[in-house]
XYZ file of C-alpha atoms in Angstrom:
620
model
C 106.060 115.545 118.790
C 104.868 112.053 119.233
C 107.467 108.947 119.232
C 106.705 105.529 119.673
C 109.499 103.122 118.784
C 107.948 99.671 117.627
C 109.915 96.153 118.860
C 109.052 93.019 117.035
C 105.514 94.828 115.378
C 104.257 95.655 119.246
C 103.719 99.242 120.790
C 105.781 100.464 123.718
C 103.299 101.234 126.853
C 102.830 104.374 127.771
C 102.867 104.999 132.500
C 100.372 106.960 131.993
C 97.879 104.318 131.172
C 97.475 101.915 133.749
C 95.387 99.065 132.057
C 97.504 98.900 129.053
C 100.672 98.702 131.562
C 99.383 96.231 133.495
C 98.245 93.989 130.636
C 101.750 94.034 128.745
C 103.686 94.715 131.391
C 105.267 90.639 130.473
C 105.947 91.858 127.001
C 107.789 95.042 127.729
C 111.902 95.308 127.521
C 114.261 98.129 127.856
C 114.316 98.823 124.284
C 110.985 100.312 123.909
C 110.284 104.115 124.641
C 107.461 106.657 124.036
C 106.861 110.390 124.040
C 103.885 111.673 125.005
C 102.297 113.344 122.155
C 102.412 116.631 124.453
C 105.921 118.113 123.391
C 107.175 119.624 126.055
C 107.419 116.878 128.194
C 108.990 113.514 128.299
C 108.301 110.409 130.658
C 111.291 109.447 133.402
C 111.406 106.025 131.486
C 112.222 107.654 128.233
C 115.757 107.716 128.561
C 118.789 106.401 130.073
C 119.961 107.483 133.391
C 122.782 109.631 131.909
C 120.333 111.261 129.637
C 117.892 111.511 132.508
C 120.409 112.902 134.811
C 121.164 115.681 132.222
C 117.637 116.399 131.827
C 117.019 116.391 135.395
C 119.589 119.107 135.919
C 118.835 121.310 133.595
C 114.890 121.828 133.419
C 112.353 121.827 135.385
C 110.770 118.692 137.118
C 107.145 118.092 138.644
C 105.750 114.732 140.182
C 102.765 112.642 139.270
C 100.769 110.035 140.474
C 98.777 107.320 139.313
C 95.416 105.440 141.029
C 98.083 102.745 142.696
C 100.575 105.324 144.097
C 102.994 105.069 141.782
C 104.931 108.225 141.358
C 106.538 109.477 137.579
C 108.760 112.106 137.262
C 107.795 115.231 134.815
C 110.632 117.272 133.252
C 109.863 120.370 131.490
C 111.664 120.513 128.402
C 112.995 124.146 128.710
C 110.063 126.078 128.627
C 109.623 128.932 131.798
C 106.121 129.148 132.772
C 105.797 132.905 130.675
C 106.536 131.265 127.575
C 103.783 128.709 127.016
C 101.209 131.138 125.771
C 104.015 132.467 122.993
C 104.952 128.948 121.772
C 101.139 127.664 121.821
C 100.296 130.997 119.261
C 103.333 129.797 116.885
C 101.902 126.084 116.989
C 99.720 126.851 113.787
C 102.601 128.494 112.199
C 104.688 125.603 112.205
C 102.499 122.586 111.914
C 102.710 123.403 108.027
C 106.512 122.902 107.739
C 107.932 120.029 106.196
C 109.573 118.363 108.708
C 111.613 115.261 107.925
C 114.635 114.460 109.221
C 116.625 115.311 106.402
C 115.044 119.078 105.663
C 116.143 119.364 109.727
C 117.980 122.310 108.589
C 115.346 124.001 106.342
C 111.547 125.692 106.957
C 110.219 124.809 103.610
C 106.638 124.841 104.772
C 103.726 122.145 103.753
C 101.305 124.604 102.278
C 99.687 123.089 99.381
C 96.606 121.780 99.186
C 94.929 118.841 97.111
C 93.185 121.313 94.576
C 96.512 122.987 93.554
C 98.293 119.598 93.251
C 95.614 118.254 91.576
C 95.374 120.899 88.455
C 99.112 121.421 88.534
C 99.255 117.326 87.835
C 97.054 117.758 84.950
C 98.381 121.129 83.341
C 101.775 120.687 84.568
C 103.700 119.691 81.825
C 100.891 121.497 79.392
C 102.846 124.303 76.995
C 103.160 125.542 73.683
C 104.614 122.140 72.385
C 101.135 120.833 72.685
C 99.615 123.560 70.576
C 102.112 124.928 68.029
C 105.053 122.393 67.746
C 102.495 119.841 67.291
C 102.458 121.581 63.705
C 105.490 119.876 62.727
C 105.221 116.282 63.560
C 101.638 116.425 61.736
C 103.619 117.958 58.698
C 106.433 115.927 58.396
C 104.892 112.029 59.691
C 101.073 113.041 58.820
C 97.912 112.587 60.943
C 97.928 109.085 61.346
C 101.673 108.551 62.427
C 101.203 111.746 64.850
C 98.076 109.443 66.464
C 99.842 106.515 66.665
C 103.278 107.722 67.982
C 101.938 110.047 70.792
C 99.628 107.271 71.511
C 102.687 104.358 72.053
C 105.151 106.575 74.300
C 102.247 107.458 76.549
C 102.995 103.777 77.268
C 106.721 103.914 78.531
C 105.698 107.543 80.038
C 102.702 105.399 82.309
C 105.329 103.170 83.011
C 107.729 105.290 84.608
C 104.926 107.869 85.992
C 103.486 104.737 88.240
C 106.866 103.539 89.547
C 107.953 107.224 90.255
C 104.686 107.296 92.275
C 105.114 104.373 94.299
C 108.063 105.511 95.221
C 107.100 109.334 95.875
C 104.071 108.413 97.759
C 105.887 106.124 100.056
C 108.345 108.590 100.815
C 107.216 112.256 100.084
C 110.076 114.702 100.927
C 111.548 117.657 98.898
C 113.550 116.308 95.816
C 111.825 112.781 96.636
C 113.417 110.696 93.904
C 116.983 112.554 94.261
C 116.906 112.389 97.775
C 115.818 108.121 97.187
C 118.701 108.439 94.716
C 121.461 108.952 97.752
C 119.429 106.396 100.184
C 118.703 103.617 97.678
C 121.337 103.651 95.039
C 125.392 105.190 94.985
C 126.465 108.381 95.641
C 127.814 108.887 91.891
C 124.355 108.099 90.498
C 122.731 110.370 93.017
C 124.966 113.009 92.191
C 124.549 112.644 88.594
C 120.952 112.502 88.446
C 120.823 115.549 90.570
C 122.693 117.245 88.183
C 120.965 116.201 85.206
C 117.579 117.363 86.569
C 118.739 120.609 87.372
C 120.366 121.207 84.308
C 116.695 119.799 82.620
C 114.584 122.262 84.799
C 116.450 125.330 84.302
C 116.970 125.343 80.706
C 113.364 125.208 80.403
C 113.354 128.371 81.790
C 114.675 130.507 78.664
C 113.089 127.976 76.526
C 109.904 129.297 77.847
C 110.998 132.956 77.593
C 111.482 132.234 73.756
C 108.811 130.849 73.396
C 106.510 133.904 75.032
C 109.049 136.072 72.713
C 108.276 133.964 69.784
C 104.400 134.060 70.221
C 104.230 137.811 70.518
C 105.739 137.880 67.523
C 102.096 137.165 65.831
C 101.702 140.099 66.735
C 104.850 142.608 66.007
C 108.201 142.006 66.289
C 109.510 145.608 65.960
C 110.993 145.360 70.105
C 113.929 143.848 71.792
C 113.638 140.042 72.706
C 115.494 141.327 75.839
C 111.884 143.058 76.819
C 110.066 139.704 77.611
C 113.165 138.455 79.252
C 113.394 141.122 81.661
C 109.770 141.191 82.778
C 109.138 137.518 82.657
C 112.340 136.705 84.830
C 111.330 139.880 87.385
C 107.553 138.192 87.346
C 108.524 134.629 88.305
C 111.124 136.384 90.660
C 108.528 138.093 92.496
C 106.425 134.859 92.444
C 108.920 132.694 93.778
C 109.916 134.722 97.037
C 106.688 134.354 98.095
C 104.791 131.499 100.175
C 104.512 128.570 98.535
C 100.717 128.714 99.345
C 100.846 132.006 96.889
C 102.578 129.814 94.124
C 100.090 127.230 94.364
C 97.302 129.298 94.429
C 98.492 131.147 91.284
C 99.496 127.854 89.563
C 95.910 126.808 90.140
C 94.459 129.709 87.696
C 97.084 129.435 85.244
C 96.523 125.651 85.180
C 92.403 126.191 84.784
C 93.605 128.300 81.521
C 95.764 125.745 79.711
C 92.947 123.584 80.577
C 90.209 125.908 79.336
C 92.237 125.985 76.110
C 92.798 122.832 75.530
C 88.974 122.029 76.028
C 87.890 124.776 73.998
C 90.231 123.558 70.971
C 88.394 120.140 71.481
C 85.232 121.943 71.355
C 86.014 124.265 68.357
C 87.305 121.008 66.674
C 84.355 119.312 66.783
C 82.017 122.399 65.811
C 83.659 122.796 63.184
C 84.328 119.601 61.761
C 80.389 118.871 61.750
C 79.432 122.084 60.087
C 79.613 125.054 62.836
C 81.686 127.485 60.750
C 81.244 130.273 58.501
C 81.169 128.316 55.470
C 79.052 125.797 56.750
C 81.363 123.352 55.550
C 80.801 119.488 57.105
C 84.614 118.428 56.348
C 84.306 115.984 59.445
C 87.658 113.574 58.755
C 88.358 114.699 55.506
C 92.085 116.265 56.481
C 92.765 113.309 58.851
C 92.181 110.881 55.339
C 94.389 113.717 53.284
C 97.964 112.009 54.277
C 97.269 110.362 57.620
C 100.586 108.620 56.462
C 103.381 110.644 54.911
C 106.946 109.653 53.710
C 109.996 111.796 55.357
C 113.506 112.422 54.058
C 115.472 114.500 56.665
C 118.113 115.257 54.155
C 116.181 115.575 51.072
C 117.293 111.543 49.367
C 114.636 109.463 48.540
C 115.565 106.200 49.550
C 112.411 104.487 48.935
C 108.840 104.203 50.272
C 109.603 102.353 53.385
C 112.458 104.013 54.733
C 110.532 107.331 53.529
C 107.527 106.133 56.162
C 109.447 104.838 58.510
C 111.170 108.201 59.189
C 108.177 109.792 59.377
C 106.965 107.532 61.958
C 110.227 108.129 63.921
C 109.600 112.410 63.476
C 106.414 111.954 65.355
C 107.938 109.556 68.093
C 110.876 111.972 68.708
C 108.172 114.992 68.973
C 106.378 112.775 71.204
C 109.293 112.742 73.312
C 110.080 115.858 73.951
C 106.349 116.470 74.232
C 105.336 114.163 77.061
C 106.828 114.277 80.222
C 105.931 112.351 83.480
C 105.471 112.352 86.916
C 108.771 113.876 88.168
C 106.822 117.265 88.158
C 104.580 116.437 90.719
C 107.293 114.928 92.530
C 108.435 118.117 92.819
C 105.898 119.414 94.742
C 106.149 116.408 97.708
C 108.127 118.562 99.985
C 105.393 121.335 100.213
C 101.722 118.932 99.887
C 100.087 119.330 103.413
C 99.058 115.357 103.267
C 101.362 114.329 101.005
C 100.237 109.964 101.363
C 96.488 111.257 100.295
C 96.779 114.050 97.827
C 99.959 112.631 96.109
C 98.795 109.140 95.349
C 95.547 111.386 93.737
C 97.288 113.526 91.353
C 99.867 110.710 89.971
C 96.169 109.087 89.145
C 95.526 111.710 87.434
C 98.420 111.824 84.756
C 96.129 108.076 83.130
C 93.889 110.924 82.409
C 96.344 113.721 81.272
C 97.894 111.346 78.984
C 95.103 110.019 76.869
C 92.678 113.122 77.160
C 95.019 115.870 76.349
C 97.594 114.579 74.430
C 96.280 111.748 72.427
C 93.025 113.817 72.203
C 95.298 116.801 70.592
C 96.671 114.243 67.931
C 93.700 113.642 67.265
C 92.064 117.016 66.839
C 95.135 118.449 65.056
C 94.819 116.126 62.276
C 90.652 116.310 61.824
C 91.221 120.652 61.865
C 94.290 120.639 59.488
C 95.741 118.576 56.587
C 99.354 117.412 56.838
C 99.456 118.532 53.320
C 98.168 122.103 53.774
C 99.889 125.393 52.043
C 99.375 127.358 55.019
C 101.194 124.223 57.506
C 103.962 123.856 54.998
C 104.575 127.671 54.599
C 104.210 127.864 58.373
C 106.834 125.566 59.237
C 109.431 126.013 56.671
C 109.350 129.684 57.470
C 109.625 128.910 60.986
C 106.536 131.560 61.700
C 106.114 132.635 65.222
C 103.875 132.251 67.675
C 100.496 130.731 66.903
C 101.017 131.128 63.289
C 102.527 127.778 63.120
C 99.665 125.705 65.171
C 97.354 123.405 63.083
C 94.635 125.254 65.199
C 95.251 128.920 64.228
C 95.882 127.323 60.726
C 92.104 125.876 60.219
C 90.876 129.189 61.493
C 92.341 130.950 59.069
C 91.087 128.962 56.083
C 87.607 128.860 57.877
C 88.054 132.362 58.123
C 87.046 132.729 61.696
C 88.259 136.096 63.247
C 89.315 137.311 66.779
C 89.825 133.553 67.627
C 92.928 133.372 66.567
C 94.492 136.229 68.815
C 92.448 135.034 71.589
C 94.281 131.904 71.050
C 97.588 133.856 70.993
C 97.080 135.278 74.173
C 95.909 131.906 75.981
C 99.518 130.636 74.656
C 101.181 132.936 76.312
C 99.986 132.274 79.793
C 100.491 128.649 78.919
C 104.209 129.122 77.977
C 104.004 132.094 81.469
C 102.766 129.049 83.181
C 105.356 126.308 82.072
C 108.382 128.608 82.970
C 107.071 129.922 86.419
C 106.455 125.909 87.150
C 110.157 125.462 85.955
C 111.621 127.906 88.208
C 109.813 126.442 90.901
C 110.693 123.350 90.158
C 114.402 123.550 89.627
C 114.786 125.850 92.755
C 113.893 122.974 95.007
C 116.042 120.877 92.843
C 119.376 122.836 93.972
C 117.976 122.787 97.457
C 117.371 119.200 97.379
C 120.814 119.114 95.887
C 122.100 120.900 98.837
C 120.679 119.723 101.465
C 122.602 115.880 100.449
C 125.622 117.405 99.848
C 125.852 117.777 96.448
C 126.099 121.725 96.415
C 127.032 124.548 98.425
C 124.852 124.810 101.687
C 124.279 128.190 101.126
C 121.207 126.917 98.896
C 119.617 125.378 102.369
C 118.856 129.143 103.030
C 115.030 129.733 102.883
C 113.264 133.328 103.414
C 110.388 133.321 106.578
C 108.189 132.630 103.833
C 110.179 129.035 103.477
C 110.983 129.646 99.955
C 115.158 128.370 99.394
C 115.894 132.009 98.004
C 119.685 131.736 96.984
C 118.530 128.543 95.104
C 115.882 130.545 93.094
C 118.396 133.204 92.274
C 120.807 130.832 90.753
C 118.563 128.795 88.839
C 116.696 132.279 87.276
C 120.249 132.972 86.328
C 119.283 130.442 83.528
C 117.062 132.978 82.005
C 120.186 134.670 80.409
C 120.237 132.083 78.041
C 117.566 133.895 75.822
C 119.533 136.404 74.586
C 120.738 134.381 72.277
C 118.077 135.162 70.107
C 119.592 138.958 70.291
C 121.562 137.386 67.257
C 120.206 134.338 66.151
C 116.201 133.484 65.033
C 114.182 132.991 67.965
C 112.982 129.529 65.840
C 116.994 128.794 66.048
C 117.160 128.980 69.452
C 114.439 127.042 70.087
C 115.461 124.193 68.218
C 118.850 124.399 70.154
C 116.713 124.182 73.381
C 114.636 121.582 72.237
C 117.080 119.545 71.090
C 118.952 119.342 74.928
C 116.155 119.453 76.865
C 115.087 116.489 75.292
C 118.340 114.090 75.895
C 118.371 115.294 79.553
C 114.548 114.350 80.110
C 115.343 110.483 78.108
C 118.285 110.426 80.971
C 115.865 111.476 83.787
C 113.579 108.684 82.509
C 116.122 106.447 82.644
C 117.368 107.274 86.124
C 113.858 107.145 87.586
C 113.524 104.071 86.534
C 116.709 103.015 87.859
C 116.521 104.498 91.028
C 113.308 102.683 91.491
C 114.167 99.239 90.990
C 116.820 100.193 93.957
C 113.689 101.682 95.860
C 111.934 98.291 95.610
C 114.694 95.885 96.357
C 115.095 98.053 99.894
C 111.171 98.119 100.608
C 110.799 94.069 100.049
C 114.119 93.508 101.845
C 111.777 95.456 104.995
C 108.750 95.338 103.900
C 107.489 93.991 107.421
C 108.702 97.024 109.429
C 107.458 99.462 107.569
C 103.958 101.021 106.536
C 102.086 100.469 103.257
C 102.707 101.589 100.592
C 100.022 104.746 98.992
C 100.525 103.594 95.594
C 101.152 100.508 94.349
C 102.009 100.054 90.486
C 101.410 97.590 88.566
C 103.548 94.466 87.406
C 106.744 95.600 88.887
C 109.695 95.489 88.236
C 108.750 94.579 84.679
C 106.742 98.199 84.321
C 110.172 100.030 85.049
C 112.306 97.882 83.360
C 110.316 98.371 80.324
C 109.522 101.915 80.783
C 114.111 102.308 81.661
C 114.798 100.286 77.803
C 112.586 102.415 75.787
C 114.179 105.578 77.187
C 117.189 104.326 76.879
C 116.304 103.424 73.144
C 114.889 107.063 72.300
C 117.960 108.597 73.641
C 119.807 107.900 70.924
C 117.120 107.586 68.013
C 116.506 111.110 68.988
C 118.990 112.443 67.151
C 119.640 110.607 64.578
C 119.335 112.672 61.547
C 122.342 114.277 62.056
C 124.385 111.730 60.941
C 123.069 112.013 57.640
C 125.883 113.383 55.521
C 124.579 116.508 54.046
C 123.156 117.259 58.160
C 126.132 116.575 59.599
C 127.594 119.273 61.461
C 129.659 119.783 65.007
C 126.780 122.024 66.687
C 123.800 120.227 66.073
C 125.667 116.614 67.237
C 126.878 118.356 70.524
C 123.412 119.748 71.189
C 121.906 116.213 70.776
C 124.104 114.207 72.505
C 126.067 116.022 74.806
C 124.061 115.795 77.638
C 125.266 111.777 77.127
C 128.870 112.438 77.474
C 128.583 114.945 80.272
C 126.114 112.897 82.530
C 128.762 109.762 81.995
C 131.533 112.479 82.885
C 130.105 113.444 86.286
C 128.859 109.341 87.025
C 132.284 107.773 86.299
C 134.457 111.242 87.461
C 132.872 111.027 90.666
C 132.990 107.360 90.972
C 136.679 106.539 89.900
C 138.435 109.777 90.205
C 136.505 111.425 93.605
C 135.982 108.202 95.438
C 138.242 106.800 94.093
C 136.244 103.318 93.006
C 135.307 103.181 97.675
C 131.683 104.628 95.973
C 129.441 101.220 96.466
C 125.633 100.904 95.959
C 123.732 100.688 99.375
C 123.203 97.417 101.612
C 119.202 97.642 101.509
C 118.896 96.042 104.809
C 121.249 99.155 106.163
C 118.986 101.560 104.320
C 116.600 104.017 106.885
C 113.577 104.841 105.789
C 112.282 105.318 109.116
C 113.407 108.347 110.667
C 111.478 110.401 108.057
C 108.520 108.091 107.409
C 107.897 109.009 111.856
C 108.025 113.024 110.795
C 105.789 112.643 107.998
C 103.548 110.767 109.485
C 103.499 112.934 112.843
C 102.449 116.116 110.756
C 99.891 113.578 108.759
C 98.606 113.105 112.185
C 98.946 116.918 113.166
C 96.105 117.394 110.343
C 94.322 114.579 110.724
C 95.055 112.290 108.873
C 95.492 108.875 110.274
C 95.623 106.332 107.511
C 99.072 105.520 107.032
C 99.509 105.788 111.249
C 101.851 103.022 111.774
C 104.863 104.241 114.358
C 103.064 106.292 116.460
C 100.612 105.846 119.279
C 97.146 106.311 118.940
């Protein structure tokens, strides 16, 4: 392990190098210090004479001298001579772990490399919303307000992804913006946002476990629902106990599918649309002009054209919503990327790319292959019909009649929806264990297998997976929507918290901006970007649910699954604020803050791999 403690923006000077002592020998002072990049030893000079002393007593010692005569003491750190060749062979082993300060407990081990970061950015928040819920936004808002819509939250979602990035980048541990949470902000909002984004992450879990259930279905549905359940949650079991170079590497194929489907869809769309099917029919835009705008009445009361439009516009938006997510998956991964301050900065890029290509480009595609008006949609839909029976995709198909396709869209689905809950597990595994390793649940969850993987924390979270049985006595459609509609409020909060959390971020990076290193990513027109990004989540948190307050809606279940994520959230903030800490719970000094100790590990394993760009404490 190398060292080098800066004073006033100058190096400390290492004995061993006689020019460089002699020409800042003036400049030197007591406070500076240095370890040679060799660890096993340290220089006499490194410590003071009662740590010296102790040293000196308890290791081994050999002299040196330099071309002048002058003689530095060498202790040997511990290590008897018939050791060195067994700690040398488990150098490779461990230059891999994460090793900030504050995983100091843990051997979560840096593992993954840029091209599994890289297609997990794109394809990481890529499921079975983008294919077959997409269906009902198009039904109920039309083409055109499904374009539009998708297209404007992409904006807010850019805004938070970049200022979850610059923070991420700069600081790229496990559970970055959590763990920037407890440095930057209080402890109540730390704890809450923790929470929150557990909660988020593991309820995805059954949701995807329905939703494999629900696209089998296409299929047969004469089989228990607990079937999938029990061989999906064994399967991203078996996944998760193993390296995190094994889950990356499997991520990586499952992400090149959803990506292969999404570009084949593209592709089939525009075949088709120009004459490539088998009734040679050149429809080109001629669904998209159908009802590009449609009029919407939740509860069945015309109340005129322009409210009729306008709630159409706002059934797209909230489908957008829930549809889009941003960077806080990738963030996930920070605590396991080999070079985190190059690859990371990369794959946040990417999500400009993810958000206008894939979704925008599906809007768009959706609406050219299928009218909003069509039979087949509206059947689809009202019937709640499983699986890929209710995307605008299979839809066209059928009326095209193209054969085979359709199944071997089916199957793609699945391993898309396969995909989205193995990246949930993941990612709400190392959620607790972020959670634990700040103190905001048991320890226990610290625990990680030889293969670094925090195994108590994956148990717990799969334990989430029970949560599909429900459809055992309900409509898997039901269920669904119950998922759907929670998942969403949590992921407007998250929003909302990043956002937050960042604005703390930047106050204690400007505050020390001179003593510390660049920053990898740098966003654009802050603070405005996060403030803007923090009002329109804010906003859609409660427009998400509005419907329900409609008279002939209203009812006690669907209100607490809309909003209760709202009450809860402000339960644990102000509980833990008032009650726990009784109002001592104040937001951090951001001169105080320490960013330091783990920017010197990071950038020591950065160096172990060389990669030197962001070297700024340590010598060269």
């Amino acid at each position: 392990m190398s060292w080098n403690r800066y004073n006033n923006g100058t190096s400390s000077v290492s004995p061993f190098n006689d020019e460089e002592e002699d020409s800042n020998n003036n400049n030197s002072n007591n406070d500076q210090w240095s370890i040679t990049k060799d660890k096993n030893y340290i220089t006499e000079d490194t410590f003071d004479n009662g740590i010296s002393d102790s040293i000196h007593r308890n290791h081994h010692t050999s002299f040196k001298k330099d071309d002048e005569g002058n003689e530095y003491e060498i202790y040997d750190m511990g290590r008897d001579d018939n050791t060195h060749e067994e700690e040398d062979e488990d150098n490779d082993e461990e230059e891999n772990n994460s090793r900030t300060n504050l995983l100091h407990s843990t051997k979560t081990h840096r593992k993954l490399v840029n091209r599994h970061v890289q297609f997990i950015a794109i394809s990481g928040v890529i499921g079975t919303a983008l294919f077959v819920a997409i269906g009902k936004p198009l039904y109920h808002g039309g083409a055109g307000f499904l374009l539009v819509t998708f297209a404007l939250w992409c904006v807010p979602i850019l805004c938070i992804t970049v200022s979850t990035a610059e923070m991420v980048s700069f600081l790229p541990v496990s559970s970055p913006f959590l763990r920037l949470a407890k440095k930057c902000t209080d402890e109540s909002l730390a704890l809450m946002a923790s929470w929150n984004f557990w909660f988020l992450e593991c309820v995805q879990i059954p949701f995807e476990i329905v939703s494999v259930n629900t696209i089998i279905h296409y299929w047969r549905d004469d089989y228990s629902p607990a079937i999938p359940l029990v061989v999906q949650s064994i399967l991203y079991l078996l996944i998760s106990v193993c390296a995190v170079g094994y889950y990356g590497e499997l991520e990586f194929w499952l992400s090149s599918f959803k990506i292969i489907l999404a570009l084949g869809l593209f592709l089939y769309t525009f075949i088709t649309m120009v004459g490539g099917n088998p009734h040679h029919d050149v429809y080109g835009f001629r669904y998209f002009g159908d009802a590009p705008f449609k009029k919407y009445f939740p509860d069945s009361v015309d109340r005129g054209a322009s409210i009729g439009y306008f709630q159409g516009f706002l059934s797209c938006l909230i489908q957008a919503s829930f549809t889009i997510a941003g960077g806080e998956y990738i963030s996930m991964l920070a605590g396991e990327v080999k070079l985190p301050r190059k690859v990371l900065p990369q794959a946040f890029k990417q999500v400009f790319v993810r958000l206008t290509v894939m979704f925008i480009g599906s809007c768009l595609c959706v609406g050219i292959v299928c009218s909003a008006n069509d039979p087949s949609l509206t059947a689809a839909i009202n019937e709640s019909r499983p699986g890929a029976g209710s995307s605008p995709y299979v839809i066209s198909m059928l009326n095209l009649g193209i054969r085979i396709l359709p199944d071997v869209v089916n199957i793609a689905l699945i391993t898309a929806a396969f995909s989205a809950g193995n990246a949930y597990t993941y990612c709400s595994s190392r959620t607790l264990y972020g959670m634990a390793l700040d103190g905001y649940a048991p320890k226990v969850f610290t625990r990680c297998n030889k293969q670094g993987v925090p195994i108590y924390a994956v148990g717990v979270s799969l334990c989430w997976a029970l949560i599909s049985l429900l459809q055992l006595n309900s409509n898997s459609a039901v269920v669904l929507n119950w998922l759907i509609n929670i998942i969403t409020t949590s992921q407007l909060i998250n929003f909302v918290c990043l956002c937050i959390i960042y604005l703390f971020f930047r106050r204690a990076y400007l505050v020390q901006k001179d003593t510390l290193p660049s920053l990898p990513f740098v966003s654009w027109w802050q603070p405005w970007t996060a403030i803007f990004g923090m009002i329109c989540a804010t906003a859609m948190i409660f427009i998400q649910g509005y419907t329900v307050f409609f008279r002939k809606l209203w009812n006690v279940q669907d209100f607490l699954f809309n909003y209760l994520m709202i009450f809860i959230d402000l339960g644990i903030y102000l509980g833990y604020k008032i009650i726990w800490c009784r109002g001592k719970d104040k937001f951090k000094d951001p001169h105080t803050i320490d960013f330091m100790t783990d920017l010197r590990e990071i950038e020591e394993h950065e160096l172990d791999n060389n990669f030197e760009k962001f070297r700024f404490y340590l010598e060269a």
